[in-house]
Amino acid sequence: MSISRRTFLHLPGVAAAVSAASIPHPPQAHPHRAGPIAIASGNGIRGVEQAYRMMTEEEADPLDAAIAGVKIQELDPTDQSVGLGGLPDERGVVTLDASLMHGPTRRAGAVAALEDIATPSLVAKAVMDYTDHVILVGKGARDFAIRMGFKPQNLLTEQSRKDWLAWKTSLNADDNWLEWPEAAAKHTDGTIHMSAVTAGGDIASVTTTSGLAWKIPGRIGDSPIVGAGQYCDNTVGSAGATGRGEAAIQSCGSFLAVEFMRQGYAPEDACLEVLRRVVAMTEDRLLDEQGRPRFGLSFYAVHKDGRYGAATMYEGPDFAIASADGVRHEPMAFLFSNE
Ligand code: GLY
């Protein structure tokens, strides 16, 4: 029997093998060592150190280690992108989002639009541990957290209240709010993502945020969406996102990065490929004259075998990494230079 090329390519398993074989495998920019390893957005430098220490000295579960790492930022009132002191929504109310996945058990948990609880990552873990659900939102999430023993508190710090007021008063010269000439309105869609791999190759991921500053009440970003703000598969690796959440949601970005690694892409290339997909999917109104997105977005990825990488839309940011080579920031690959 003769088999045409077209028929051959449609035989089960052949197309996948051919397309995987055609994917380039450029040399790794980053060292290739198995875990323990923890990778995070740049604000996670203390967190990756903590997670790495727990995995090496205490043989901690990767999710417990990653949560302990991001919790440092959640409880830090000076990080205005996460937890306590996060920048609020347009009413001046701080609402928090988080999600996580535990590779060994293939479980997930998340909370969205959570008020008054500083550690949404731990509430997401409680959703995973104690319920048959994946996401709780708003009042239901807050009530659940209190039933689980979390203590409600005011998350709006004096600094974040002043920043909100500066934004609010600068909105409209004709409204009834007097402007503060000296106040510069901040804007952030910052977040912390962390992925962790143990020496045995078990993986976990967590992303937690106060979301977009001055958002419309009820808006949630990518961070509480499994597959968007973070994703992990214990047979492949883990990925997470920071930046414009809408773009990470529309591209299923973290899921896609893990799927690209499954196909054979190195972690950094997987992140770059997701960013290219985001650009291709971006609406015209969000593109500049050169076809570049008018927003920032970053992805972080780690493979089960210890390879890691990160990429961002515009040159500049670093990511945080802790491994046998130490605790450090490294520059992210990027799609566009700032020139
Ligand atoms: N990436 C955080 C957010 O968009 O809410």
Short mmCIF file of N, CA, C and O in Angstrom, two decimals, residues 45-106:
data_model
loop_
_atom_site.label_atom_id
_atom_site.label_comp_id
_atom_site.label_asym_id
_atom_site.label_seq_id
_atom_site.Cartn_x
_atom_site.Cartn_y
_atom_site.Cartn_z
N ILE A 45 11.42 38.55 45.35
CA ILE A 45 12.79 38.12 45.66
C ILE A 45 12.89 37.53 47.08
O ILE A 45 13.54 36.51 47.29
N ARG A 46 12.21 38.17 48.05
CA ARG A 46 12.22 37.58 49.40
C ARG A 46 11.42 36.28 49.41
O ARG A 46 11.74 35.33 50.11
N GLY A 47 10.39 36.24 48.60
CA GLY A 47 9.52 35.07 48.56
C GLY A 47 10.21 33.84 47.98
O GLY A 47 10.04 32.73 48.50
N VAL A 48 10.99 34.02 46.89
CA VAL A 48 11.65 32.83 46.32
C VAL A 48 12.70 32.30 47.29
O VAL A 48 12.91 31.09 47.39
N GLU A 49 13.34 33.21 48.02
CA GLU A 49 14.33 32.77 49.02
C GLU A 49 13.64 31.91 50.09
O GLU A 49 14.12 30.84 50.46
N GLN A 50 12.49 32.40 50.55
CA GLN A 50 11.73 31.66 51.57
C GLN A 50 11.28 30.30 51.03
O GLN A 50 11.42 29.27 51.70
N ALA A 51 10.74 30.29 49.82
CA ALA A 51 10.23 29.04 49.25
C ALA A 51 11.36 28.05 49.03
O ALA A 51 11.22 26.85 49.34
N TYR A 52 12.47 28.54 48.53
CA TYR A 52 13.62 27.66 48.28
C TYR A 52 14.13 27.06 49.59
O TYR A 52 14.42 25.87 49.69
N ARG A 53 14.23 27.92 50.61
CA ARG A 53 14.71 27.44 51.91
C ARG A 53 13.77 26.36 52.46
O ARG A 53 14.21 25.33 52.95
N MET A 54 12.47 26.59 52.36
CA MET A 54 11.51 25.59 52.88
C MET A 54 11.63 24.26 52.13
O MET A 54 11.54 23.19 52.72
N MET A 55 11.83 24.35 50.80
CA MET A 55 11.91 23.10 50.02
C MET A 55 13.22 22.37 50.28
O MET A 55 13.25 21.14 50.28
N THR A 56 14.32 23.11 50.52
CA THR A 56 15.61 22.44 50.73
C THR A 56 15.77 21.97 52.18
O THR A 56 16.17 20.85 52.43
N GLU A 57 15.42 22.84 53.14
CA GLU A 57 15.70 22.51 54.55
C GLU A 57 14.59 21.73 55.21
O GLU A 57 14.83 20.97 56.15
N GLU A 58 13.34 21.93 54.76
CA GLU A 58 12.21 21.28 55.43
C GLU A 58 11.50 20.28 54.53
O GLU A 58 10.48 19.73 54.91
N GLU A 59 12.02 20.11 53.31
CA GLU A 59 11.35 19.25 52.32
C GLU A 59 9.87 19.62 52.21
O GLU A 59 8.98 18.75 52.15
N ALA A 60 9.61 20.92 52.20
CA ALA A 60 8.22 21.40 52.19
C ALA A 60 7.55 21.04 50.87
O ALA A 60 8.19 20.90 49.82
N ASP A 61 6.24 20.90 50.96
CA ASP A 61 5.40 20.74 49.77
C ASP A 61 5.58 22.00 48.90
O ASP A 61 5.69 23.12 49.42
N PRO A 62 5.60 21.87 47.56
CA PRO A 62 5.86 23.05 46.72
C PRO A 62 4.80 24.14 46.86
O PRO A 62 5.11 25.34 46.76
N LEU A 63 3.55 23.73 47.09
CA LEU A 63 2.51 24.76 47.23
C LEU A 63 2.65 25.49 48.56
O LEU A 63 2.52 26.73 48.61
N ASP A 64 2.93 24.76 49.63
CA ASP A 64 3.14 25.43 50.93
C ASP A 64 4.31 26.41 50.82
O ASP A 64 4.27 27.52 51.35
N ALA A 65 5.38 25.98 50.10
CA ALA A 65 6.54 26.85 49.95
C ALA A 65 6.20 28.10 49.13
O ALA A 65 6.56 29.23 49.50
N ALA A 66 5.47 27.90 48.04
CA ALA A 66 5.14 29.05 47.18
C ALA A 66 4.19 30.02 47.90
O ALA A 66 4.34 31.25 47.80
N ILE A 67 3.23 29.47 48.64
CA ILE A 67 2.31 30.35 49.38
C ILE A 67 3.07 31.14 50.44
O ILE A 67 2.86 32.35 50.62
N ALA A 68 3.99 30.46 51.14
CA ALA A 68 4.78 31.18 52.16
C ALA A 68 5.57 32.31 51.50
O ALA A 68 5.76 33.38 52.09
N GLY A 69 6.01 32.08 50.26
CA GLY A 69 6.74 33.12 49.54
C GLY A 69 5.88 34.31 49.17
O GLY A 69 6.24 35.47 49.44
N VAL A 70 4.71 34.06 48.58
CA VAL A 70 3.88 35.21 48.15
C VAL A 70 3.23 35.91 49.34
O VAL A 70 2.91 37.10 49.27
N LYS A 71 3.06 35.19 50.44
CA LYS A 71 2.44 35.78 51.64
C LYS A 71 3.28 36.95 52.16
O LYS A 71 2.74 37.90 52.75
N ILE A 72 4.57 36.90 51.94
CA ILE A 72 5.43 38.00 52.38
C ILE A 72 4.96 39.31 51.71
O ILE A 72 4.85 40.35 52.38
N GLN A 73 4.65 39.23 50.42
CA GLN A 73 4.17 40.45 49.72
C GLN A 73 2.73 40.78 50.12
O GLN A 73 2.37 41.95 50.25
N GLU A 74 1.91 39.75 50.32
CA GLU A 74 0.51 40.02 50.71
C GLU A 74 0.46 40.81 52.02
O GLU A 74 -0.41 41.67 52.21
N LEU A 75 1.39 40.52 52.93
CA LEU A 75 1.36 41.19 54.24
C LEU A 75 2.23 42.43 54.29
O LEU A 75 2.30 43.10 55.33
N ASP A 76 2.88 42.77 53.18
CA ASP A 76 3.76 43.94 53.15
C ASP A 76 2.94 45.16 52.69
O ASP A 76 2.57 45.26 51.52
N PRO A 77 2.67 46.12 53.58
CA PRO A 77 1.82 47.25 53.20
C PRO A 77 2.47 48.16 52.16
O PRO A 77 1.79 48.98 51.54
N THR A 78 3.78 48.02 51.94
CA THR A 78 4.43 48.88 50.94
C THR A 78 4.34 48.32 49.52
O THR A 78 4.66 49.01 48.57
N ASP A 79 3.93 47.05 49.38
CA ASP A 79 3.70 46.52 48.02
C ASP A 79 2.25 46.81 47.69
O ASP A 79 1.33 46.12 48.15
N GLN A 80 2.03 47.84 46.87
CA GLN A 80 0.67 48.30 46.60
C GLN A 80 -0.01 47.54 45.46
O GLN A 80 -1.05 47.97 44.96
N SER A 81 0.57 46.39 45.10
CA SER A 81 -0.05 45.59 44.05
C SER A 81 -0.65 44.28 44.58
O SER A 81 -1.23 43.51 43.81
N VAL A 82 -0.52 44.07 45.89
CA VAL A 82 -0.87 42.77 46.47
C VAL A 82 -1.38 42.98 47.90
O VAL A 82 -0.80 43.77 48.65
N GLY A 83 -2.40 42.26 48.30
CA GLY A 83 -2.78 42.13 49.71
C GLY A 83 -2.97 43.44 50.45
O GLY A 83 -3.53 44.42 49.92
N LEU A 84 -2.50 43.45 51.70
CA LEU A 84 -2.61 44.64 52.56
C LEU A 84 -1.92 45.83 51.88
O LEU A 84 -0.77 45.74 51.47
N GLY A 85 -2.66 46.94 51.77
CA GLY A 85 -2.07 48.13 51.14
C GLY A 85 -2.19 48.15 49.64
O GLY A 85 -1.69 49.07 48.97
N GLY A 86 -2.87 47.15 49.05
CA GLY A 86 -3.08 47.16 47.60
C GLY A 86 -3.91 48.37 47.19
O GLY A 86 -4.72 48.87 47.97
N LEU A 87 -3.70 48.84 45.95
CA LEU A 87 -4.48 49.99 45.49
C LEU A 87 -5.93 49.54 45.27
O LEU A 87 -6.18 48.44 44.75
N PRO A 88 -6.89 50.37 45.65
CA PRO A 88 -8.30 49.95 45.67
C PRO A 88 -9.01 50.12 44.32
O PRO A 88 -8.40 50.58 43.34
N ASP A 89 -10.29 49.81 44.31
CA ASP A 89 -11.11 50.03 43.13
C ASP A 89 -11.58 51.48 43.08
O ASP A 89 -11.17 52.31 43.90
N GLU A 90 -12.46 51.82 42.15
CA GLU A 90 -12.83 53.23 41.97
C GLU A 90 -13.60 53.80 43.16
O GLU A 90 -13.67 55.02 43.33
N ARG A 91 -14.15 52.92 44.02
CA ARG A 91 -14.84 53.41 45.23
C ARG A 91 -13.88 53.62 46.39
O ARG A 91 -14.28 54.10 47.44
N GLY A 92 -12.63 53.16 46.23
CA GLY A 92 -11.68 53.19 47.35
C GLY A 92 -11.71 51.92 48.18
O GLY A 92 -11.21 51.90 49.31
N VAL A 93 -12.26 50.83 47.62
CA VAL A 93 -12.34 49.56 48.35
C VAL A 93 -11.30 48.59 47.77
O VAL A 93 -11.26 48.37 46.55
N VAL A 94 -10.48 48.01 48.66
CA VAL A 94 -9.47 47.04 48.23
C VAL A 94 -10.14 45.68 48.03
O VAL A 94 -10.79 45.16 48.94
N THR A 95 -9.99 45.12 46.84
CA THR A 95 -10.51 43.78 46.58
C THR A 95 -9.39 42.92 46.00
O THR A 95 -8.62 43.39 45.16
N LEU A 96 -9.28 41.70 46.47
CA LEU A 96 -8.12 40.85 46.16
C LEU A 96 -8.53 39.60 45.38
O LEU A 96 -9.62 39.06 45.58
N ASP A 97 -7.60 39.16 44.53
CA ASP A 97 -7.80 37.96 43.72
C ASP A 97 -6.60 37.03 43.90
O ASP A 97 -5.46 37.51 43.96
N ALA A 98 -6.83 35.73 43.89
CA ALA A 98 -5.71 34.78 43.92
C ALA A 98 -6.17 33.42 43.41
O ALA A 98 -7.35 33.06 43.54
N SER A 99 -5.23 32.70 42.82
CA SER A 99 -5.50 31.30 42.48
C SER A 99 -4.22 30.49 42.61
O SER A 99 -3.12 31.06 42.63
N LEU A 100 -4.39 29.19 42.70
CA LEU A 100 -3.22 28.32 42.85
C LEU A 100 -3.55 26.92 42.33
O LEU A 100 -4.71 26.54 42.18
N MET A 101 -2.48 26.18 42.04
CA MET A 101 -2.63 24.77 41.65
C MET A 101 -1.56 23.94 42.36
O MET A 101 -0.44 24.41 42.57
N HIS A 102 -1.93 22.72 42.68
CA HIS A 102 -1.03 21.79 43.35
C HIS A 102 -0.82 20.61 42.40
O HIS A 102 -1.73 19.81 42.18
N GLY A 103 0.39 20.55 41.82
CA GLY A 103 0.65 19.55 40.79
C GLY A 103 0.42 18.11 41.23
O GLY A 103 -0.26 17.35 40.53
N PRO A 104 0.98 17.70 42.39
CA PRO A 104 0.88 16.27 42.75
C PRO A 104 -0.55 15.77 42.86
O PRO A 104 -0.83 14.62 42.52
N THR A 105 -1.46 16.61 43.35
CA THR A 105 -2.85 16.15 43.53
C THR A 105 -3.77 16.62 42.40
O THR A 105 -4.95 16.31 42.40
N ARG A 106 -3.23 17.43 41.48
CA ARG A 106 -4.00 17.98 40.35
C ARG A 106 -5.21 18.77 40.84
O ARG A 106 -6.28 18.71 40.26
#
